Amino acid sequence: MLTFIGLGLFDEQDISLKGLKAVQSADLVYLEFYTSYLMGTTIEKMEELYGKPIIRLMREDVEQNPDWLENAKTKNVVFLTGGDTMASTTHIDLRIRAKDSGIETRLIHGASITSAIFGLSGLQNYRFGKSVSIPFPYVSSRGNRVVTETPYDTIKFNQENGLHTLVFLDINSEHGYMTVQEGLSLLLEIEEKRQEGVMTERIAVGIARAGSNDVCVKADFADNIDAFELGGPLQILVIPGNLHFIEAEALVKLAGAPECLLQEFSES
């Protein structure tokens, strides 16, 4: 048996009671922290609370050489991830591999940032379009700095349909955790180049450390970069599309957005 367990948003205490019982009854407990990371804990703290040794897997152990899966044919194996299980394509692929190997699988869900943002921002879940990730710029084989424009295109498409865009921010070993300020700077850089108005006079919402007692939510105009100093990771960005009155009111009262957001509604 292979049980996938989502650990929630921030620390070792976010695991569900059902998930905790599954960990405590497992023969082997594996963990991956490269698709998401619980900033409020350590593996040592998790082991102390869960009462089990935890084996950390690297990306290649999950995506390329998941030889450890063989253990699930004869043992009760748990696979832990930050957020909700199956939130990443990597995890779905792993579950398919297990099925193909005749391994029974089970899912125990955890809180996810994709649902937490609705409550934190006040934006309505059914008004979101396709989500996108902003990667750090890279250097091409010719030595040129390359800024990927896909996030800009996705936001543009969603805007044309009146929809909000959830923007995940890059995490990698070289650059660390991308901030909302860095993500907005890259989008504004593309705006300067293309002049298509996607980020012009556009409200943005930055969220940091969701699930912690130190959560920070800030809404302001995207070009007001200084307003998005949110502190430490993890951070995530939302670019709203057309706003319902309740959404605009929530951004003003819950996220400190400029009150001019409410003017169009008061004038109509």
PDB file of C-alpha atoms in Angstrom:
ATOM      1  CA  MET A   1       0.000   0.000   0.000  1.00  0.00           C
ATOM      2  CA  LEU A   2       1.203   3.493  -0.867  1.00  0.00           C
ATOM      3  CA  THR A   3      -0.520   6.360   0.958  1.00  0.00           C
ATOM      4  CA  PHE A   4      -0.040   9.916  -0.305  1.00  0.00           C
ATOM      5  CA  ILE A   5      -0.461  12.484   2.468  1.00  0.00           C
ATOM      6  CA  GLY A   6      -0.660  16.265   2.104  1.00  0.00           C
ATOM      7  CA  LEU A   7       0.938  17.997   5.077  1.00  0.00           C
ATOM      8  CA  GLY A   8      -0.797  21.367   4.789  1.00  0.00           C
ATOM      9  CA  LEU A   9       0.608  24.866   4.567  1.00  0.00           C
ATOM     10  CA  PHE A  10       3.207  25.745   7.159  1.00  0.00           C
ATOM     11  CA  ASP A  11       4.441  23.393   9.869  1.00  0.00           C
ATOM     12  CA  GLU A  12       4.340  19.842  11.238  1.00  0.00           C
ATOM     13  CA  GLN A  13       1.092  20.506  13.105  1.00  0.00           C
ATOM     14  CA  ASP A  14      -0.894  21.128   9.915  1.00  0.00           C
ATOM     15  CA  ILE A  15      -1.191  17.425   9.143  1.00  0.00           C
ATOM     16  CA  SER A  16      -4.720  16.031   9.534  1.00  0.00           C
ATOM     17  CA  LEU A  17      -5.556  13.573  12.299  1.00  0.00           C
ATOM     18  CA  LYS A  18      -6.233  10.954   9.621  1.00  0.00           C
ATOM     19  CA  GLY A  19      -2.842  11.667   8.061  1.00  0.00           C
ATOM     20  CA  LEU A  20      -1.052  11.476  11.410  1.00  0.00           C
ATOM     21  CA  LYS A  21      -2.585   8.079  12.173  1.00  0.00           C
ATOM     22  CA  ALA A  22      -1.529   6.832   8.730  1.00  0.00           C
ATOM     23  CA  VAL A  23       2.058   7.968   9.326  1.00  0.00           C
ATOM     24  CA  GLN A  24       2.195   6.345  12.740  1.00  0.00           C
ATOM     25  CA  SER A  25       1.002   3.011  11.361  1.00  0.00           C
ATOM     26  CA  ALA A  26       3.387   3.044   8.366  1.00  0.00           C
ATOM     27  CA  ASP A  27       6.396   0.787   7.886  1.00  0.00           C
ATOM     28  CA  LEU A  28       8.290   3.415   5.878  1.00  0.00           C
ATOM     29  CA  VAL A  29       7.765   7.173   5.616  1.00  0.00           C
ATOM     30  CA  TYR A  30       9.130   9.139   2.657  1.00  0.00           C
ATOM     31  CA  LEU A  31       9.060  12.899   2.131  1.00  0.00           C
ATOM     32  CA  GLU A  32       9.703  15.227  -0.800  1.00  0.00           C
ATOM     33  CA  PHE A  33      10.205  18.936  -0.203  1.00  0.00           C
ATOM     34  CA  TYR A  34      11.208  20.184  -3.653  1.00  0.00           C
ATOM     35  CA  THR A  35       7.748  20.915  -5.083  1.00  0.00           C
ATOM     36  CA  SER A  36       6.706  22.685  -1.877  1.00  0.00           C
ATOM     37  CA  TYR A  37       8.245  23.327   1.512  1.00  0.00           C
ATOM     38  CA  LEU A  38       6.910  23.782   5.029  1.00  0.00           C
ATOM     39  CA  MET A  39       8.784  26.883   6.188  1.00  0.00           C
ATOM     40  CA  GLY A  40       7.715  26.538   9.832  1.00  0.00           C
ATOM     41  CA  THR A  41       9.258  23.178  10.578  1.00  0.00           C
ATOM     42  CA  THR A  42      12.152  20.770  10.115  1.00  0.00           C
ATOM     43  CA  ILE A  43      12.308  17.067   9.444  1.00  0.00           C
ATOM     44  CA  GLU A  44      13.518  16.609  13.036  1.00  0.00           C
ATOM     45  CA  LYS A  45      10.397  18.328  14.410  1.00  0.00           C
ATOM     46  CA  MET A  46       8.203  16.220  12.142  1.00  0.00           C
ATOM     47  CA  GLU A  47       9.857  13.017  13.303  1.00  0.00           C
ATOM     48  CA  GLU A  48       9.397  14.023  16.939  1.00  0.00           C
ATOM     49  CA  LEU A  49       5.672  14.731  16.520  1.00  0.00           C
ATOM     50  CA  TYR A  50       4.896  11.847  14.157  1.00  0.00           C
ATOM     51  CA  GLY A  51       6.971   9.298  16.040  1.00  0.00           C
ATOM     52  CA  LYS A  52       8.542   7.906  12.879  1.00  0.00           C
ATOM     53  CA  PRO A  53      11.873   8.286  11.048  1.00  0.00           C
ATOM     54  CA  ILE A  54      11.434  10.145   7.761  1.00  0.00           C
ATOM     55  CA  ILE A  55      13.416   9.438   4.598  1.00  0.00           C
ATOM     56  CA  ARG A  56      13.804  12.537   2.432  1.00  0.00           C
ATOM     57  CA  LEU A  57      13.695  11.985  -1.320  1.00  0.00           C
ATOM     58  CA  MET A  58      15.387  14.179  -3.911  1.00  0.00           C
ATOM     59  CA  ARG A  59      13.821  15.114  -7.261  1.00  0.00           C
ATOM     60  CA  GLU A  60      15.572  12.283  -9.109  1.00  0.00           C
ATOM     61  CA  ASP A  61      14.298   9.779  -6.528  1.00  0.00           C
ATOM     62  CA  VAL A  62      10.719  10.736  -7.361  1.00  0.00           C
ATOM     63  CA  GLU A  63      10.785  11.603 -11.047  1.00  0.00           C
ATOM     64  CA  GLN A  64      13.559   9.461 -12.520  1.00  0.00           C
ATOM     65  CA  ASN A  65      14.466   6.532 -10.288  1.00  0.00           C
ATOM     66  CA  PRO A  66      11.655   5.787  -7.817  1.00  0.00           C
ATOM     67  CA  ASP A  67      13.132   2.425  -6.873  1.00  0.00           C
ATOM     68  CA  TRP A  68      11.752   2.869  -3.342  1.00  0.00           C
ATOM     69  CA  LEU A  69       8.270   2.215  -4.780  1.00  0.00           C
ATOM     70  CA  GLU A  70       9.059  -1.483  -4.716  1.00  0.00           C
ATOM     71  CA  ASN A  71       8.761  -1.379  -0.926  1.00  0.00           C
ATOM     72  CA  ALA A  72       5.065  -0.554  -1.241  1.00  0.00           C
ATOM     73  CA  LYS A  73       4.412  -3.969  -2.772  1.00  0.00           C
ATOM     74  CA  THR A  74       5.033  -5.683   0.544  1.00  0.00           C
ATOM     75  CA  LYS A  75       4.975  -2.874   3.124  1.00  0.00           C
ATOM     76  CA  ASN A  76       2.784  -0.036   4.286  1.00  0.00           C
ATOM     77  CA  VAL A  77       4.500   3.014   2.748  1.00  0.00           C
ATOM     78  CA  VAL A  78       3.645   6.705   3.199  1.00  0.00           C
ATOM     79  CA  PHE A  79       4.682   9.520   0.851  1.00  0.00           C
ATOM     80  CA  LEU A  80       4.513  13.030   2.347  1.00  0.00           C
ATOM     81  CA  THR A  81       4.260  16.322   0.459  1.00  0.00           C
ATOM     82  CA  GLY A  82       3.693  19.928   1.429  1.00  0.00           C
ATOM     83  CA  GLY A  83       0.248  21.383   0.766  1.00  0.00           C
ATOM     84  CA  ASP A  84      -2.284  18.987  -0.716  1.00  0.00           C
ATOM     85  CA  THR A  85      -1.287  15.659  -2.141  1.00  0.00           C
ATOM     86  CA  MET A  86      -1.649  15.377  -5.932  1.00  0.00           C
ATOM     87  CA  ALA A  87      -1.240  19.157  -6.311  1.00  0.00           C
ATOM     88  CA  SER A  88       1.756  18.520  -8.566  1.00  0.00           C
ATOM     89  CA  THR A  89       1.852  16.599 -11.855  1.00  0.00           C
ATOM     90  CA  THR A  90       4.886  14.820 -10.400  1.00  0.00           C
ATOM     91  CA  HIS A  91       2.707  13.217  -7.745  1.00  0.00           C
ATOM     92  CA  ILE A  92       0.045  12.141 -10.220  1.00  0.00           C
ATOM     93  CA  ASP A  93       2.738  10.518 -12.351  1.00  0.00           C
ATOM     94  CA  LEU A  94       4.055   8.702  -9.292  1.00  0.00           C
ATOM     95  CA  ARG A  95       0.595   7.397  -8.453  1.00  0.00           C
ATOM     96  CA  ILE A  96       0.181   6.132 -12.024  1.00  0.00           C
ATOM     97  CA  ARG A  97       3.547   4.350 -11.804  1.00  0.00           C
ATOM     98  CA  ALA A  98       2.403   2.705  -8.592  1.00  0.00           C
ATOM     99  CA  LYS A  99      -0.851   1.583 -10.187  1.00  0.00           C
ATOM    100  CA  ASP A 100       1.041   0.168 -13.165  1.00  0.00           C
ATOM    101  CA  SER A 101       3.185  -1.828 -10.724  1.00  0.00           C
ATOM    102  CA  GLY A 102       0.130  -3.284  -9.023  1.00  0.00           C
ATOM    103  CA  ILE A 103       0.486  -1.152  -5.893  1.00  0.00           C
ATOM    104  CA  GLU A 104      -2.706  -0.053  -4.166  1.00  0.00           C
ATOM    105  CA  THR A 105      -2.793   3.686  -3.467  1.00  0.00           C
ATOM    106  CA  ARG A 106      -4.690   5.935  -1.075  1.00  0.00           C
ATOM    107  CA  LEU A 107      -4.951   9.736  -0.784  1.00  0.00           C
ATOM    108  CA  ILE A 108      -5.195  11.791   2.420  1.00  0.00           C
ATOM    109  CA  HIS A 109      -5.598  15.447   1.553  1.00  0.00           C
ATOM    110  CA  GLY A 110      -4.159  18.507   3.266  1.00  0.00           C
ATOM    111  CA  ALA A 111      -4.744  22.245   3.099  1.00  0.00           C
ATOM    112  CA  SER A 112      -3.518  23.788  -0.145  1.00  0.00           C
ATOM    113  CA  ILE A 113      -2.370  27.293  -1.039  1.00  0.00           C
ATOM    114  CA  THR A 114      -4.758  27.182  -3.997  1.00  0.00           C
ATOM    115  CA  SER A 115      -7.691  27.112  -1.597  1.00  0.00           C
ATOM    116  CA  ALA A 116      -6.138  29.225   1.170  1.00  0.00           C
ATOM    117  CA  ILE A 117      -5.770  32.243  -1.103  1.00  0.00           C
ATOM    118  CA  PHE A 118      -9.539  32.535  -1.502  1.00  0.00           C
ATOM    119  CA  GLY A 119     -10.082  33.120   2.189  1.00  0.00           C
ATOM    120  CA  LEU A 120      -6.970  35.244   2.656  1.00  0.00           C
ATOM    121  CA  SER A 121      -7.645  37.586  -0.266  1.00  0.00           C
ATOM    122  CA  GLY A 122     -11.442  37.517  -0.445  1.00  0.00           C
ATOM    123  CA  LEU A 123     -11.287  36.688  -4.154  1.00  0.00           C
ATOM    124  CA  GLN A 124     -13.925  34.180  -5.253  1.00  0.00           C
ATOM    125  CA  ASN A 125     -12.710  30.749  -6.313  1.00  0.00           C
ATOM    126  CA  TYR A 126     -14.917  30.382  -9.386  1.00  0.00           C
ATOM    127  CA  ARG A 127     -13.509  33.599 -10.888  1.00  0.00           C
ATOM    128  CA  PHE A 128      -9.991  32.201 -11.367  1.00  0.00           C
ATOM    129  CA  GLY A 129      -8.622  31.169 -14.733  1.00  0.00           C
ATOM    130  CA  LYS A 130      -5.515  29.191 -15.606  1.00  0.00           C
ATOM    131  CA  SER A 131      -2.683  29.464 -13.083  1.00  0.00           C
ATOM    132  CA  VAL A 132       0.953  29.984 -14.076  1.00  0.00           C
ATOM    133  CA  SER A 133       4.468  29.971 -12.617  1.00  0.00           C
ATOM    134  CA  ILE A 134       7.131  32.657 -12.918  1.00  0.00           C
ATOM    135  CA  PRO A 135      10.623  31.141 -13.199  1.00  0.00           C
ATOM    136  CA  PHE A 136      13.807  33.006 -12.431  1.00  0.00           C
ATOM    137  CA  PRO A 137      15.529  34.428 -15.550  1.00  0.00           C
ATOM    138  CA  TYR A 138      18.205  32.208 -17.038  1.00  0.00           C
ATOM    139  CA  VAL A 139      21.227  32.688 -19.280  1.00  0.00           C
ATOM    140  CA  SER A 140      20.937  31.236 -22.782  1.00  0.00           C
ATOM    141  CA  SER A 141      23.688  29.347 -24.599  1.00  0.00           C
ATOM    142  CA  ARG A 142      24.574  32.655 -26.268  1.00  0.00           C
ATOM    143  CA  GLY A 143      25.012  34.348 -22.925  1.00  0.00           C
ATOM    144  CA  ASN A 144      21.787  36.350 -23.074  1.00  0.00           C
ATOM    145  CA  ARG A 145      19.545  36.894 -20.053  1.00  0.00           C
ATOM    146  CA  VAL A 146      16.158  35.339 -20.834  1.00  0.00           C
ATOM    147  CA  VAL A 147      12.903  36.301 -19.100  1.00  0.00           C
ATOM    148  CA  THR A 148      10.098  33.838 -19.844  1.00  0.00           C
ATOM    149  CA  GLU A 149       7.006  35.638 -21.172  1.00  0.00           C
ATOM    150  CA  THR A 150       4.503  32.794 -20.663  1.00  0.00           C
ATOM    151  CA  PRO A 151       3.252  34.212 -17.325  1.00  0.00           C
ATOM    152  CA  TYR A 152       2.489  37.543 -19.014  1.00  0.00           C
ATOM    153  CA  ASP A 153       0.579  35.764 -21.795  1.00  0.00           C
ATOM    154  CA  THR A 154      -1.441  33.723 -19.291  1.00  0.00           C
ATOM    155  CA  ILE A 155      -2.396  36.815 -17.298  1.00  0.00           C
ATOM    156  CA  LYS A 156      -3.375  38.561 -20.550  1.00  0.00           C
ATOM    157  CA  PHE A 157      -5.584  35.640 -21.596  1.00  0.00           C
ATOM    158  CA  ASN A 158      -7.302  35.512 -18.210  1.00  0.00           C
ATOM    159  CA  GLN A 159      -7.836  39.260 -18.205  1.00  0.00           C
ATOM    160  CA  GLU A 160      -9.506  39.094 -21.596  1.00  0.00           C
ATOM    161  CA  ASN A 161     -11.981  36.708 -20.013  1.00  0.00           C
ATOM    162  CA  GLY A 162     -12.381  38.744 -16.816  1.00  0.00           C
ATOM    163  CA  LEU A 163     -10.603  36.097 -14.723  1.00  0.00           C
ATOM    164  CA  HIS A 164      -8.067  36.229 -11.895  1.00  0.00           C
ATOM    165  CA  THR A 165      -4.627  34.616 -12.235  1.00  0.00           C
ATOM    166  CA  LEU A 166      -2.852  32.668  -9.511  1.00  0.00           C
ATOM    167  CA  VAL A 167       0.894  33.085 -10.048  1.00  0.00           C
ATOM    168  CA  PHE A 168       3.269  30.618  -8.395  1.00  0.00           C
ATOM    169  CA  LEU A 169       6.763  31.941  -7.689  1.00  0.00           C
ATOM    170  CA  ASP A 170       9.885  29.972  -8.473  1.00  0.00           C
ATOM    171  CA  ILE A 171      11.889  27.971  -5.952  1.00  0.00           C
ATOM    172  CA  ASN A 172      15.305  26.695  -6.945  1.00  0.00           C
ATOM    173  CA  SER A 173      18.636  25.831  -5.374  1.00  0.00           C
ATOM    174  CA  GLU A 174      20.552  28.624  -7.104  1.00  0.00           C
ATOM    175  CA  HIS A 175      18.287  31.612  -6.465  1.00  0.00           C
ATOM    176  CA  GLY A 176      16.222  30.448  -3.481  1.00  0.00           C
ATOM    177  CA  TYR A 177      12.627  31.565  -2.997  1.00  0.00           C
ATOM    178  CA  MET A 178      11.254  34.144  -5.421  1.00  0.00           C
ATOM    179  CA  THR A 179       9.431  37.024  -3.746  1.00  0.00           C
ATOM    180  CA  VAL A 180       6.311  38.845  -4.901  1.00  0.00           C
ATOM    181  CA  GLN A 181       8.479  41.896  -5.568  1.00  0.00           C
ATOM    182  CA  GLU A 182      10.759  39.878  -7.848  1.00  0.00           C
ATOM    183  CA  GLY A 183       7.812  38.329  -9.687  1.00  0.00           C
ATOM    184  CA  LEU A 184       6.141  41.697 -10.249  1.00  0.00           C
ATOM    185  CA  SER A 185       9.423  43.214 -11.432  1.00  0.00           C
ATOM    186  CA  LEU A 186       9.710  40.518 -14.115  1.00  0.00           C
ATOM    187  CA  LEU A 187       6.106  41.070 -15.257  1.00  0.00           C
ATOM    188  CA  LEU A 188       6.652  44.829 -15.417  1.00  0.00           C
ATOM    189  CA  GLU A 189       9.859  44.260 -17.382  1.00  0.00           C
ATOM    190  CA  ILE A 190       7.866  42.327 -19.980  1.00  0.00           C
ATOM    191  CA  GLU A 191       5.205  45.076 -19.953  1.00  0.00           C
ATOM    192  CA  GLU A 192       7.880  47.662 -20.690  1.00  0.00           C
ATOM    193  CA  LYS A 193       9.029  45.563 -23.636  1.00  0.00           C
ATOM    194  CA  ARG A 194       5.624  44.695 -25.129  1.00  0.00           C
ATOM    195  CA  GLN A 195       3.480  47.684 -24.131  1.00  0.00           C
ATOM    196  CA  GLU A 196       0.246  45.668 -24.201  1.00  0.00           C
ATOM    197  CA  GLY A 197      -1.260  47.109 -21.018  1.00  0.00           C
ATOM    198  CA  VAL A 198      -1.521  43.810 -19.163  1.00  0.00           C
ATOM    199  CA  MET A 199       0.108  45.235 -16.027  1.00  0.00           C
ATOM    200  CA  THR A 200      -0.861  48.882 -16.524  1.00  0.00           C
ATOM    201  CA  GLU A 201      -2.850  50.247 -13.562  1.00  0.00           C
ATOM    202  CA  ARG A 202      -3.346  46.647 -12.504  1.00  0.00           C
ATOM    203  CA  ILE A 203      -4.000  45.611  -8.906  1.00  0.00           C
ATOM    204  CA  ALA A 204      -1.861  42.784  -7.558  1.00  0.00           C
ATOM    205  CA  VAL A 205      -2.229  40.725  -4.383  1.00  0.00           C
ATOM    206  CA  GLY A 206       0.772  39.318  -2.544  1.00  0.00           C
ATOM    207  CA  ILE A 207       0.511  36.646   0.138  1.00  0.00           C
ATOM    208  CA  ALA A 208       3.331  35.435   2.367  1.00  0.00           C
ATOM    209  CA  ARG A 209       3.557  32.584   4.895  1.00  0.00           C
ATOM    210  CA  ALA A 210       0.011  31.308   4.487  1.00  0.00           C
ATOM    211  CA  GLY A 211      -0.975  29.038   7.348  1.00  0.00           C
ATOM    212  CA  SER A 212       1.310  30.712   9.887  1.00  0.00           C
ATOM    213  CA  ASN A 213       0.554  33.174  12.668  1.00  0.00           C
ATOM    214  CA  ASP A 214       2.632  35.676  10.700  1.00  0.00           C
ATOM    215  CA  VAL A 215       0.676  35.577   7.438  1.00  0.00           C
ATOM    216  CA  CYS A 216       0.882  38.772   5.375  1.00  0.00           C
ATOM    217  CA  VAL A 217      -1.624  39.793   2.688  1.00  0.00           C
ATOM    218  CA  LYS A 218      -1.141  42.991   0.691  1.00  0.00           C
ATOM    219  CA  ALA A 219      -3.016  44.420  -2.306  1.00  0.00           C
ATOM    220  CA  ASP A 220      -1.857  47.472  -4.255  1.00  0.00           C
ATOM    221  CA  PHE A 221      -1.091  48.593  -7.768  1.00  0.00           C
ATOM    222  CA  ALA A 222       1.443  46.260  -9.365  1.00  0.00           C
ATOM    223  CA  ASP A 223       3.900  49.030 -10.212  1.00  0.00           C
ATOM    224  CA  ASN A 224       4.068  50.104  -6.554  1.00  0.00           C
ATOM    225  CA  ILE A 225       6.783  47.527  -5.899  1.00  0.00           C
ATOM    226  CA  ASP A 226       7.755  48.931  -2.502  1.00  0.00           C
ATOM    227  CA  ALA A 227       4.290  48.126  -1.131  1.00  0.00           C
ATOM    228  CA  PHE A 228       4.977  44.408  -1.561  1.00  0.00           C
ATOM    229  CA  GLU A 229       7.741  44.002   1.001  1.00  0.00           C
ATOM    230  CA  LEU A 230       6.160  40.965   2.638  1.00  0.00           C
ATOM    231  CA  GLY A 231       9.035  39.538   4.651  1.00  0.00           C
ATOM    232  CA  GLY A 232      10.133  35.930   4.461  1.00  0.00           C
ATOM    233  CA  PRO A 233       8.979  33.023   2.269  1.00  0.00           C
ATOM    234  CA  LEU A 234       6.943  31.318   1.000  1.00  0.00           C
ATOM    235  CA  GLN A 235       5.186  33.927  -1.131  1.00  0.00           C
ATOM    236  CA  ILE A 236       2.564  33.786  -3.868  1.00  0.00           C
ATOM    237  CA  LEU A 237       1.060  36.351  -6.228  1.00  0.00           C
ATOM    238  CA  VAL A 238      -2.440  36.930  -7.586  1.00  0.00           C
ATOM    239  CA  ILE A 239      -3.293  39.271 -10.472  1.00  0.00           C
ATOM    240  CA  PRO A 240      -7.055  39.911 -10.278  1.00  0.00           C
ATOM    241  CA  GLY A 241      -9.211  40.293 -13.364  1.00  0.00           C
ATOM    242  CA  ASN A 242     -12.646  41.919 -13.189  1.00  0.00           C
ATOM    243  CA  LEU A 243     -13.726  42.409  -9.586  1.00  0.00           C
ATOM    244  CA  HIS A 244     -17.121  41.816  -8.019  1.00  0.00           C
ATOM    245  CA  PHE A 245     -18.046  44.456  -5.435  1.00  0.00           C
ATOM    246  CA  ILE A 246     -17.554  42.021  -2.546  1.00  0.00           C
ATOM    247  CA  GLU A 247     -14.093  41.124  -3.886  1.00  0.00           C
ATOM    248  CA  ALA A 248     -13.115  44.791  -4.170  1.00  0.00           C
ATOM    249  CA  GLU A 249     -14.388  45.466  -0.656  1.00  0.00           C
ATOM    250  CA  ALA A 250     -12.440  42.471   0.677  1.00  0.00           C
ATOM    251  CA  LEU A 251      -9.210  43.631  -0.962  1.00  0.00           C
ATOM    252  CA  VAL A 252      -9.621  47.092   0.559  1.00  0.00           C
ATOM    253  CA  LYS A 253     -10.607  45.952   4.058  1.00  0.00           C
ATOM    254  CA  LEU A 254      -8.634  42.707   4.355  1.00  0.00           C
ATOM    255  CA  ALA A 255      -5.564  43.413   2.225  1.00  0.00           C
ATOM    256  CA  GLY A 256      -5.139  47.182   2.431  1.00  0.00           C
ATOM    257  CA  ALA A 257      -5.860  47.873  -1.242  1.00  0.00           C
ATOM    258  CA  PRO A 258      -6.396  51.530  -2.300  1.00  0.00           C
ATOM    259  CA  GLU A 259      -9.987  52.626  -1.647  1.00  0.00           C
ATOM    260  CA  CYS A 260     -10.270  53.849  -5.235  1.00  0.00           C
ATOM    261  CA  LEU A 261     -11.126  50.222  -6.062  1.00  0.00           C
ATOM    262  CA  LEU A 262     -14.588  50.899  -4.648  1.00  0.00           C
ATOM    263  CA  GLN A 263     -15.214  54.112  -6.611  1.00  0.00           C
ATOM    264  CA  GLU A 264     -16.485  52.445  -9.773  1.00  0.00           C
ATOM    265  CA  PHE A 265     -19.078  50.592  -7.730  1.00  0.00           C
ATOM    266  CA  SER A 266     -20.207  53.663  -5.777  1.00  0.00           C
ATOM    267  CA  GLU A 267     -20.591  55.611  -9.005  1.00  0.00           C
ATOM    268  CA  SER A 268     -22.700  52.953 -10.730  1.00  0.00           C
TER     269      SER A 268
END
